[in-house]
Amino acid sequence: MTWPVFLGCLGVVLWMAALTLVLPGFVEREFRRNGFKAKVRR
């Protein structure tokens, strides 16, 4: 495995982890600000 491929895979993994951590809180905050309750829970 070459370095560009390794770094690319690592970047994708970190990006997915960041989305998994950040998105739920962001969506919940948006729903609260708009006066809705977050109906979608995973």
PDB file of C-alpha atoms in Angstrom:
ATOM      1  CA  MET A   1       0.000   0.000   0.000  1.00  0.00           C
ATOM      2  CA  THR A   2       1.417   3.383  -0.976  1.00  0.00           C
ATOM      3  CA  TRP A   3       1.391   6.497   1.178  1.00  0.00           C
ATOM      4  CA  PRO A   4      -1.194   8.475  -0.854  1.00  0.00           C
ATOM      5  CA  VAL A   5      -3.621   5.551  -0.691  1.00  0.00           C
ATOM      6  CA  PHE A   6      -3.002   5.073   3.031  1.00  0.00           C
ATOM      7  CA  LEU A   7      -3.449   8.781   3.779  1.00  0.00           C
ATOM      8  CA  GLY A   8      -6.574   8.880   1.620  1.00  0.00           C
ATOM      9  CA  CYS A   9      -8.145   5.964   3.497  1.00  0.00           C
ATOM     10  CA  LEU A  10      -7.138   7.471   6.832  1.00  0.00           C
ATOM     11  CA  GLY A  11      -8.658  10.804   5.840  1.00  0.00           C
ATOM     12  CA  VAL A  12     -11.938   9.142   4.859  1.00  0.00           C
ATOM     13  CA  VAL A  13     -12.083   7.224   8.145  1.00  0.00           C
ATOM     14  CA  LEU A  14     -11.416  10.379  10.175  1.00  0.00           C
ATOM     15  CA  TRP A  15     -14.007  12.313   8.128  1.00  0.00           C
ATOM     16  CA  MET A  16     -16.663   9.641   8.744  1.00  0.00           C
ATOM     17  CA  ALA A  17     -15.826   9.569  12.467  1.00  0.00           C
ATOM     18  CA  ALA A  18     -16.062  13.366  12.649  1.00  0.00           C
ATOM     19  CA  LEU A  19     -19.452  13.336  10.899  1.00  0.00           C
ATOM     20  CA  THR A  20     -20.712  10.613  13.232  1.00  0.00           C
ATOM     21  CA  LEU A  21     -19.699  12.660  16.279  1.00  0.00           C
ATOM     22  CA  VAL A  22     -20.742  16.124  15.068  1.00  0.00           C
ATOM     23  CA  LEU A  23     -23.926  15.565  13.049  1.00  0.00           C
ATOM     24  CA  PRO A  24     -26.276  14.281  15.824  1.00  0.00           C
ATOM     25  CA  GLY A  25     -25.563  17.272  18.080  1.00  0.00           C
ATOM     26  CA  PHE A  26     -25.840  19.736  15.205  1.00  0.00           C
ATOM     27  CA  VAL A  27     -29.161  18.281  13.994  1.00  0.00           C
ATOM     28  CA  GLU A  28     -30.570  18.225  17.522  1.00  0.00           C
ATOM     29  CA  ARG A  29     -29.556  21.844  18.085  1.00  0.00           C
ATOM     30  CA  GLU A  30     -31.157  22.909  14.791  1.00  0.00           C
ATOM     31  CA  PHE A  31     -34.389  21.097  15.664  1.00  0.00           C
ATOM     32  CA  ARG A  32     -34.546  22.733  19.089  1.00  0.00           C
ATOM     33  CA  ARG A  33     -33.894  26.188  17.657  1.00  0.00           C
ATOM     34  CA  ASN A  34     -36.673  25.721  15.107  1.00  0.00           C
ATOM     35  CA  GLY A  35     -39.128  24.568  17.772  1.00  0.00           C
ATOM     36  CA  PHE A  36     -39.308  20.955  16.627  1.00  0.00           C
ATOM     37  CA  LYS A  37     -38.404  17.827  18.534  1.00  0.00           C
ATOM     38  CA  ALA A  38     -35.876  15.522  16.950  1.00  0.00           C
ATOM     39  CA  LYS A  39     -37.985  12.595  15.817  1.00  0.00           C
ATOM     40  CA  VAL A  40     -35.204  10.664  14.114  1.00  0.00           C
ATOM     41  CA  ARG A  41     -33.045   8.779  16.592  1.00  0.00           C
ATOM     42  CA  ARG A  42     -30.477   6.213  15.516  1.00  0.00           C
TER      43      ARG A  42
END
